[in-house]
Tab-separated table of C-alpha atoms and ligand atoms in Angstrom:
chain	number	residue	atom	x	y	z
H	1	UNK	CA	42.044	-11.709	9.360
H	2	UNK	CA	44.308	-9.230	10.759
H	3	UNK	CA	46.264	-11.948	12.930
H	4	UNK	CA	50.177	-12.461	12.864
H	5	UNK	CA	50.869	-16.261	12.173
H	6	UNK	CA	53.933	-18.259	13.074
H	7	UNK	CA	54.840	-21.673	11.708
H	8	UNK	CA	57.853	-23.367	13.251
H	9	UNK	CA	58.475	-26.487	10.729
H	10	UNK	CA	58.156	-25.850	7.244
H	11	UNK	CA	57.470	-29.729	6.034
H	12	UNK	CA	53.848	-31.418	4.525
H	13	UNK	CA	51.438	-30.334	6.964
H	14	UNK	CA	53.140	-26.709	7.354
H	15	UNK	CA	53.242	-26.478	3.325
H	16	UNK	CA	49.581	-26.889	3.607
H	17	UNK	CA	48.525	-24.636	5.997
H	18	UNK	CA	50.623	-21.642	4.521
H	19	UNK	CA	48.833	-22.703	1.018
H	20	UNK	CA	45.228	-22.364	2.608
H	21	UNK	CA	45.764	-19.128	4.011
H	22	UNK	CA	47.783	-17.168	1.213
H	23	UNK	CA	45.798	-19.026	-1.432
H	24	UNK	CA	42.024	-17.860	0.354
H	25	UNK	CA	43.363	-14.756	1.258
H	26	UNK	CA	42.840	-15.203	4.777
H	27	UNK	CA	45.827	-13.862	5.603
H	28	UNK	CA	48.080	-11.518	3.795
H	29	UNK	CA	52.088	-12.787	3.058
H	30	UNK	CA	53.563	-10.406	5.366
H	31	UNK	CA	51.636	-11.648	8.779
H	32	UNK	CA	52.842	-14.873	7.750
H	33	UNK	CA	56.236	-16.335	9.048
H	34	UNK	CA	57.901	-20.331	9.047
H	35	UNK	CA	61.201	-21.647	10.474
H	36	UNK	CA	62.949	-24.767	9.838
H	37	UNK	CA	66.363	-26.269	9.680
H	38	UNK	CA	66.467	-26.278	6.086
H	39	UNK	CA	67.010	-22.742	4.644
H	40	UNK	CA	66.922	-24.086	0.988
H	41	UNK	CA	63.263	-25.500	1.661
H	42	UNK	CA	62.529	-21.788	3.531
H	43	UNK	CA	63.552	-19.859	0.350
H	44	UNK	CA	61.423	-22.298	-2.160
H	45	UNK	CA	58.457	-21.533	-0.155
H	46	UNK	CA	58.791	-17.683	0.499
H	47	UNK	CA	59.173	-17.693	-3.385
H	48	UNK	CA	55.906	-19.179	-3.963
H	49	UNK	CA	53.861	-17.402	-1.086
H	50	UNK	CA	56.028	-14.194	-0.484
H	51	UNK	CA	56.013	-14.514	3.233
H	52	UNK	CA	58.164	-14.437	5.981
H	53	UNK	CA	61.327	-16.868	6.542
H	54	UNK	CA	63.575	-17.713	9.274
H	55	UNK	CA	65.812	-20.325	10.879
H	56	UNK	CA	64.918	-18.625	14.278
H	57	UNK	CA	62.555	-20.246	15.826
H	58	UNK	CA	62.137	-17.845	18.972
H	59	UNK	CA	61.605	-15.353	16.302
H	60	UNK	CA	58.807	-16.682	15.173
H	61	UNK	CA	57.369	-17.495	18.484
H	62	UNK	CA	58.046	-13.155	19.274
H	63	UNK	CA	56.111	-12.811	16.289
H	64	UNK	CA	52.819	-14.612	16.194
H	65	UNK	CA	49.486	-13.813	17.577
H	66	UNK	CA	48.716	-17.839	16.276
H	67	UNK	CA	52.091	-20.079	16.870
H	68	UNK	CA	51.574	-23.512	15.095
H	69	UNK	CA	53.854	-26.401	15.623
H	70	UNK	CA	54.319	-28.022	12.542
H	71	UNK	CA	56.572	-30.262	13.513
H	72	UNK	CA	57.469	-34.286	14.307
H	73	UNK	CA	55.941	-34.819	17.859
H	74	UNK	CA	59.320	-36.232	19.218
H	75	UNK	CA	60.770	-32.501	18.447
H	76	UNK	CA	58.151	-30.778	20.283
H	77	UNK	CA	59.973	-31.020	23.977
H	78	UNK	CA	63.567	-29.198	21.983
H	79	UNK	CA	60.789	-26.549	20.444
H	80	UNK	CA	58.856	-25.826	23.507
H	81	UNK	CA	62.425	-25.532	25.623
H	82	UNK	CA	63.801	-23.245	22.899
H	83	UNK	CA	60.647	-21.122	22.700
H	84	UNK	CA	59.024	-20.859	25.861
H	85	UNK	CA	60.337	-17.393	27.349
H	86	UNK	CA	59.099	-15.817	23.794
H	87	UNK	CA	55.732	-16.954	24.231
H	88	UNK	CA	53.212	-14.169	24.263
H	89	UNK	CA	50.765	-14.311	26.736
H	90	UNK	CA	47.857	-13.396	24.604
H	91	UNK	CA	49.631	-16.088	21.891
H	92	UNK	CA	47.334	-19.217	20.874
H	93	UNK	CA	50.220	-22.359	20.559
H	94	UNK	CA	48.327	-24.943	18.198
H	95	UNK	CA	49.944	-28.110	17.622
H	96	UNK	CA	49.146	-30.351	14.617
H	97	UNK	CA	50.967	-33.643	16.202
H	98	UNK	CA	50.060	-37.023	17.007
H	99	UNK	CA	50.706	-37.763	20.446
H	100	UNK	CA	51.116	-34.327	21.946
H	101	UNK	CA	48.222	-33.109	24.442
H	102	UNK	CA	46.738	-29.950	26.202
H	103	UNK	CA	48.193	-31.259	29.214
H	104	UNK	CA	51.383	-31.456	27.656
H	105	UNK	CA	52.050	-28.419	26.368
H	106	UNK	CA	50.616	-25.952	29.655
H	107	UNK	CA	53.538	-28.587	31.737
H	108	UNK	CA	55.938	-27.233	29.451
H	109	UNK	CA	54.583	-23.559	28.956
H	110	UNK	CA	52.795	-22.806	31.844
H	111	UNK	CA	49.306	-23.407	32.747
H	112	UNK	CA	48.174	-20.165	31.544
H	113	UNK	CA	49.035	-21.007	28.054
H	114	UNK	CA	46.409	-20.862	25.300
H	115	UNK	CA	46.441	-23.835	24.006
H	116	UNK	CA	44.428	-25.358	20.623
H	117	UNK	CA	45.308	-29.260	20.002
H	118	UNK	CA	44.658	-30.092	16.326
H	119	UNK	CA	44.595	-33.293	13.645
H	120	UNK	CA	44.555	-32.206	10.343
H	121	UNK	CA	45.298	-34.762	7.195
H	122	UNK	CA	47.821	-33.741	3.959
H	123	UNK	CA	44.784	-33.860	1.215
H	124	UNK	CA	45.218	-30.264	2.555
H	125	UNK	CA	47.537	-29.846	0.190
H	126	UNK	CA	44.898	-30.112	-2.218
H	127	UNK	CA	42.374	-28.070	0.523
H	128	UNK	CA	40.660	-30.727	0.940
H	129	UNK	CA	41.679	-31.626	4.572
H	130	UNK	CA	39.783	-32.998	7.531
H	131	UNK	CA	40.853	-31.318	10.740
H	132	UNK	CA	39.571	-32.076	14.409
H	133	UNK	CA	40.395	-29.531	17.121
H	134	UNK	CA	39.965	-29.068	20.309
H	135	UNK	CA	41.263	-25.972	22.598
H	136	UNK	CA	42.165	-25.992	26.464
H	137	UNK	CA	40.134	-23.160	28.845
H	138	UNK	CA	42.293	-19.995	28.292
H	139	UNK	CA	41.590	-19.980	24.714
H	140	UNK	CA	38.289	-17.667	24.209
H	141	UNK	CA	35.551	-18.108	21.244
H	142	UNK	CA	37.194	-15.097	19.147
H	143	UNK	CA	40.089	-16.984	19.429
H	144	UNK	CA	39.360	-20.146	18.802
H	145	UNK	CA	37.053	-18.799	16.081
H	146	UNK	CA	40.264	-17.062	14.500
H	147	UNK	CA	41.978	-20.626	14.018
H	148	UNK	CA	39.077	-22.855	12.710
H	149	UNK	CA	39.143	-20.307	9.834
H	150	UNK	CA	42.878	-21.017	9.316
H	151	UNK	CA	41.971	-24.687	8.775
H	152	UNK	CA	38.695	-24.124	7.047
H	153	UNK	CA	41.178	-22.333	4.460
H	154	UNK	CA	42.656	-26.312	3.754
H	155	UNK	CA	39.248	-28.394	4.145
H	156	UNK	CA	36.338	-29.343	6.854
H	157	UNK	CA	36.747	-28.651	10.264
H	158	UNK	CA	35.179	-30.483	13.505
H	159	UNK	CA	35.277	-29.130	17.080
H	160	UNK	CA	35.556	-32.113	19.093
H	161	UNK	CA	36.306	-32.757	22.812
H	162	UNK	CA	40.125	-33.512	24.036
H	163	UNK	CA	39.002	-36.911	25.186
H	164	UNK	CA	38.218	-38.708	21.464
H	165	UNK	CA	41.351	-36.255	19.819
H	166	UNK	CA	43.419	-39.868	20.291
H	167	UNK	CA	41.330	-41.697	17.996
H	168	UNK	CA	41.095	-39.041	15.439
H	169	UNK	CA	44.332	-39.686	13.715
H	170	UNK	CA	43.022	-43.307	12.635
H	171	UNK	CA	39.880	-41.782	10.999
H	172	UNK	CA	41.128	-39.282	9.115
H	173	UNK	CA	44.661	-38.039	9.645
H	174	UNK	CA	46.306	-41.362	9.156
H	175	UNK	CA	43.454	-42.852	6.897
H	176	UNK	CA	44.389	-40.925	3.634
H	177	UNK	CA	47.555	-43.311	3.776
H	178	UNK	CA	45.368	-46.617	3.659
H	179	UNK	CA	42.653	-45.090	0.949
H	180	UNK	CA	45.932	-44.268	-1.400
H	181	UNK	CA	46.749	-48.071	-0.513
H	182	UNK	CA	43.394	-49.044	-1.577
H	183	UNK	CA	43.641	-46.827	-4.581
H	184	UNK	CA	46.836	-48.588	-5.619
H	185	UNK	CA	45.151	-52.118	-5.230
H	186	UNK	CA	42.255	-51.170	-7.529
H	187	UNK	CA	44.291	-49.675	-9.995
H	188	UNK	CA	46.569	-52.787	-9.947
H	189	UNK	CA	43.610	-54.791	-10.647
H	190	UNK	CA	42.423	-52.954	-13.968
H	191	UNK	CA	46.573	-53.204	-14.791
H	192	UNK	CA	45.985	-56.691	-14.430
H	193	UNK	CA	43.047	-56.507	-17.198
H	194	UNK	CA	45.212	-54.190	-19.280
H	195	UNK	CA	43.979	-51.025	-18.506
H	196	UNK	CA	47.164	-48.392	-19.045
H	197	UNK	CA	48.432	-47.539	-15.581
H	198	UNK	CA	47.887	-43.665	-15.918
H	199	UNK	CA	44.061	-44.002	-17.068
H	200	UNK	CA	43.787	-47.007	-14.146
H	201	UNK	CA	44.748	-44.223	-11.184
H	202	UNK	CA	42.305	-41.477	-12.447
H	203	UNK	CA	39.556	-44.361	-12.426
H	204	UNK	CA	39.998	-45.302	-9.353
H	205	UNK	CA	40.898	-41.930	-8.041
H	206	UNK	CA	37.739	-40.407	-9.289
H	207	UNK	CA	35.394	-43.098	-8.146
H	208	UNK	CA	36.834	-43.212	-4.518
H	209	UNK	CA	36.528	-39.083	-4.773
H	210	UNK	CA	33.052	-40.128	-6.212
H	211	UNK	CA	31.927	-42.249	-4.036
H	212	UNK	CA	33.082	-40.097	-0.748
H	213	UNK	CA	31.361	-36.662	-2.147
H	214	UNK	CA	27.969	-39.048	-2.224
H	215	UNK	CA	28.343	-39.850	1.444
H	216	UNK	CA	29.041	-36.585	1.797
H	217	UNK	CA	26.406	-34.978	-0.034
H	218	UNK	CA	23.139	-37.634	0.399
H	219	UNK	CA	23.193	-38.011	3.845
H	220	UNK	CA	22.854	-41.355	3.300
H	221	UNK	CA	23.908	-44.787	4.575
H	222	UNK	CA	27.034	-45.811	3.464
H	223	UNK	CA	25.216	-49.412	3.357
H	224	UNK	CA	22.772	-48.095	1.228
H	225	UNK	CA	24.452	-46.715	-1.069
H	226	UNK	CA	26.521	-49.564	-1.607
H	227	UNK	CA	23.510	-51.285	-2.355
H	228	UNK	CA	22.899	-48.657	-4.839
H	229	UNK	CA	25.957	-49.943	-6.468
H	230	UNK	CA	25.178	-53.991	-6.394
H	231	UNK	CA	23.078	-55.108	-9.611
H	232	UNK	CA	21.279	-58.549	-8.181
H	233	UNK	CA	23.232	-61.485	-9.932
H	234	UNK	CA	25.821	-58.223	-11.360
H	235	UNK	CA	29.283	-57.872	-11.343
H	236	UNK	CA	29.835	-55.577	-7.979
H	237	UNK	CA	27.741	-58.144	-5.338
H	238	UNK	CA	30.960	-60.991	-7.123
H	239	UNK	CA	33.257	-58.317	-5.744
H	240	UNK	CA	31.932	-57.641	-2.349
H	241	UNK	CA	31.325	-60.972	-1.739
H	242	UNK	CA	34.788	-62.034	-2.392
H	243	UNK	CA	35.907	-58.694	0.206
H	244	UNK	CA	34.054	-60.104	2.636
H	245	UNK	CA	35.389	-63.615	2.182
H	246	UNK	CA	38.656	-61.718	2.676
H	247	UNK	CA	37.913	-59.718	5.837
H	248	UNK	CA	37.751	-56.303	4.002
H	249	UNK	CA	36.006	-54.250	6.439
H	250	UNK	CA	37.773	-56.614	9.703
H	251	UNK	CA	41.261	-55.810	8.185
H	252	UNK	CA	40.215	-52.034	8.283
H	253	UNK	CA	38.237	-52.001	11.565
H	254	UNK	CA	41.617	-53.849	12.855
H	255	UNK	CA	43.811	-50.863	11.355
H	256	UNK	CA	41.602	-48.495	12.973
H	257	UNK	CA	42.382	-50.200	16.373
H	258	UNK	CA	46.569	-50.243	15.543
H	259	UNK	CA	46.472	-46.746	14.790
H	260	UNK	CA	44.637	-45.792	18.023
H	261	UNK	CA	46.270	-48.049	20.165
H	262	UNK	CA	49.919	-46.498	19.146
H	263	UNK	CA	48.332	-43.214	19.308
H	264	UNK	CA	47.506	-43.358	23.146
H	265	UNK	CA	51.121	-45.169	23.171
H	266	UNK	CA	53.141	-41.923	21.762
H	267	UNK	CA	50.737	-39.716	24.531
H	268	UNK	CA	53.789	-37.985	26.102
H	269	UNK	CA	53.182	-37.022	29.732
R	1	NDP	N1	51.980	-36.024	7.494
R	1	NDP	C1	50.726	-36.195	7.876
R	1	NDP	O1	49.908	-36.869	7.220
R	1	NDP	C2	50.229	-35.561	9.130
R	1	NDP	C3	51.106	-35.080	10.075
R	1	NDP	N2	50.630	-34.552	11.240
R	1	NDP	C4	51.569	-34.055	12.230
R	1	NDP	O2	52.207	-32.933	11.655
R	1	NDP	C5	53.506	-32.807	12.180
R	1	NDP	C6	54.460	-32.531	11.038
R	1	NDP	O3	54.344	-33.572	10.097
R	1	NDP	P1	54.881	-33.407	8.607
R	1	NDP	O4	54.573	-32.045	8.097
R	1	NDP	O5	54.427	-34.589	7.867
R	1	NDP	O6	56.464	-33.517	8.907
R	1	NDP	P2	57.681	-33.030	8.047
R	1	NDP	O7	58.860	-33.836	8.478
R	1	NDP	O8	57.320	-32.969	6.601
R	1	NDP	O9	57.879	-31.514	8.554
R	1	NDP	C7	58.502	-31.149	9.741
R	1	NDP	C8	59.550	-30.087	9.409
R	1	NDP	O10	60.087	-29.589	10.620
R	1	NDP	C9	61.499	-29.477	10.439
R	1	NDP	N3	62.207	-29.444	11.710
R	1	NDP	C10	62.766	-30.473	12.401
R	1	NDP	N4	63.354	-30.011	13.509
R	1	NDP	C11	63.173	-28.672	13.528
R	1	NDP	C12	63.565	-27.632	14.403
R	1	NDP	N5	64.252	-27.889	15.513
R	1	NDP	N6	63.199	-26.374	14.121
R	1	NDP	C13	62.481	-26.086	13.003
R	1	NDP	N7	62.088	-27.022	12.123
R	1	NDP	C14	62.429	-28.297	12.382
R	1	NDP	C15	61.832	-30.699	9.627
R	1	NDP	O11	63.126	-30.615	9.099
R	1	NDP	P3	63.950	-31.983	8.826
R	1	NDP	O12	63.284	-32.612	7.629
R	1	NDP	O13	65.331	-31.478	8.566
R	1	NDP	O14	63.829	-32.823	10.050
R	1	NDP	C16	60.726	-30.657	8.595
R	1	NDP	O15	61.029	-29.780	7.533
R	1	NDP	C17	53.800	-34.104	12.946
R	1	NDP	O16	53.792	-33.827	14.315
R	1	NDP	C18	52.670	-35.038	12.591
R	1	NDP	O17	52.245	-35.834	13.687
R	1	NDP	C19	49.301	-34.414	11.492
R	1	NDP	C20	48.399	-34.856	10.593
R	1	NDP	C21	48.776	-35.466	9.344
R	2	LIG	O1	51.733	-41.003	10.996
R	2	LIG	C1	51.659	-40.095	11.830
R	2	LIG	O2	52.046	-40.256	12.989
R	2	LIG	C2	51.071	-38.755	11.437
R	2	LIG	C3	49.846	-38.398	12.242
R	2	LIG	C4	48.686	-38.536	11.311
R	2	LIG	C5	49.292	-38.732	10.006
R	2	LIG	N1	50.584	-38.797	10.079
């Protein structure tokens, strides 16, 4: 893609992105560029991906035909402030943060603004992320077309409207966090039989990586293929039956309804 693009934070999710495009090709070193604070972590990444640093971050903004902000949302008013006069008009701003709307960002950069609001998840570090986006009026299809490739370069991507983009980070941007948590349990458990702790994680990594590429792949009911699983008078219907005398699936519906709930809370206006 012969698109210049600007990353101003150079932490987990930025790491990721830049990785997806180098590593697919999509975009060659030199039409990349990221600025952060830290010129130490600037000059480790430019030495694995050869592309552009700075601690500028109105350099990167003059820069970019594709501006993502990779950084905390409660930095995003100091960033938009600092870089708002070197916004491009033909410049699509994406933001990757929780909290931070459409709405949000044309207040603070003008309501001609091309704007693309995004929720990716870190397992695109390992390309295998799950990003939803969503993109205000200015943006056209080209455009938006441009940037769902950058994230198809780190995983899946979903077009979804503004409206649900709330309740995404609970499904799958936040979620890797409480699947690592359940990872740890179940590897805990086979520790607790003796299984070494190494050859415990890659069990239970593998079968939760299993077990996802099935739902994935079949089509099928989750339901059913947890039936698939349960042996009548086996070992797995002993385990689900004691999850569900421990609220399994309530404890993670309830989650679900945390994570939303202080997502709509950080909504800045
Ligand atoms: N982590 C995750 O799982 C996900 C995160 N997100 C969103 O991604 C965004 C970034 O998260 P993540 O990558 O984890 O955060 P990180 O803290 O890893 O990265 C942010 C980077 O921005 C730097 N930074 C801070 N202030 C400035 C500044 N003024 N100018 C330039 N760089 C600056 C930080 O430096 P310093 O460390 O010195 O502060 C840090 O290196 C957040 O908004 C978050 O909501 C979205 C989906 C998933
Ligand atoms: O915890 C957070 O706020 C960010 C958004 C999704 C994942 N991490």
């Amino acid at each position: 893609m012969n698109k210049k693009v600007g990353i101003i934070g150079c932490g987990n999710m930025a790491s990721a992105i830049i990785g997806g495009i180098i590593q697919s090709k999509l975009i060659s070193p030199e039409n990349v560029i990221v600025s952060d604070r830290d010129y130490a972590k600037l000059e480790l990444i430019s030495k694995k991906y050869g592309i552009k640093i700075t601690k500028d971050n109105t350099e990167v903004a003059n820069f970019s035909d594709i501006l993502i902000l990779a950084v905390k949302p409660y930095i995003h008013d100091v960033i938009l402030e600092e870089i708002k006069n070197n916004v491009k008009s033909d410049t699509v701003v994406v933001t990757i943060a929780a909290g931070i709307d459409i709405n949000y960002i044309e207040t603070k950069l003008g309501q001609t603004v091309k704007v693309i609001r995004t929720m990716p998840n870190t397992p695109a570090l390992v390309r295998q992320g799950m990003s939803a986006l969503c993109a205000n009026k200015n943006v056209t299809d080209k455009e938006l077309e441009n940037v769902v490739k950058i994230f198809e370069s780190f995983g899946k991507v979903e077009i979804i409207d503004e409206k649900l983009m709330d309740f995404i980070p609970a499904i799958s941007g936040s979620s890797p966090a409480y699947v690592f948590m359940f990872i740890e349990a179940l590897a805990d458990g086979g520790v607790v039989s003796g299984i070494p702790r190494d050859k415990a994680y890659k069990m239970a990594a593998q079968a939760v990586l299993g077990a996802a590429q099935m739902v994935l792949e079949t089509g099928k009911h989750p339901g059913e293929l947890k039936d698939m699983v349960c042996t009548p008078g086996g070992t797995t219907i002993e385990a689900v039956s004691s999850l569900e005398r421990n609220n399994f699936r309530g404890a993670v519906i309830e989650a679900v309804k945390a994570c939303n709930d202080k997502a709509v809370s950080m909504l800045k206006k």
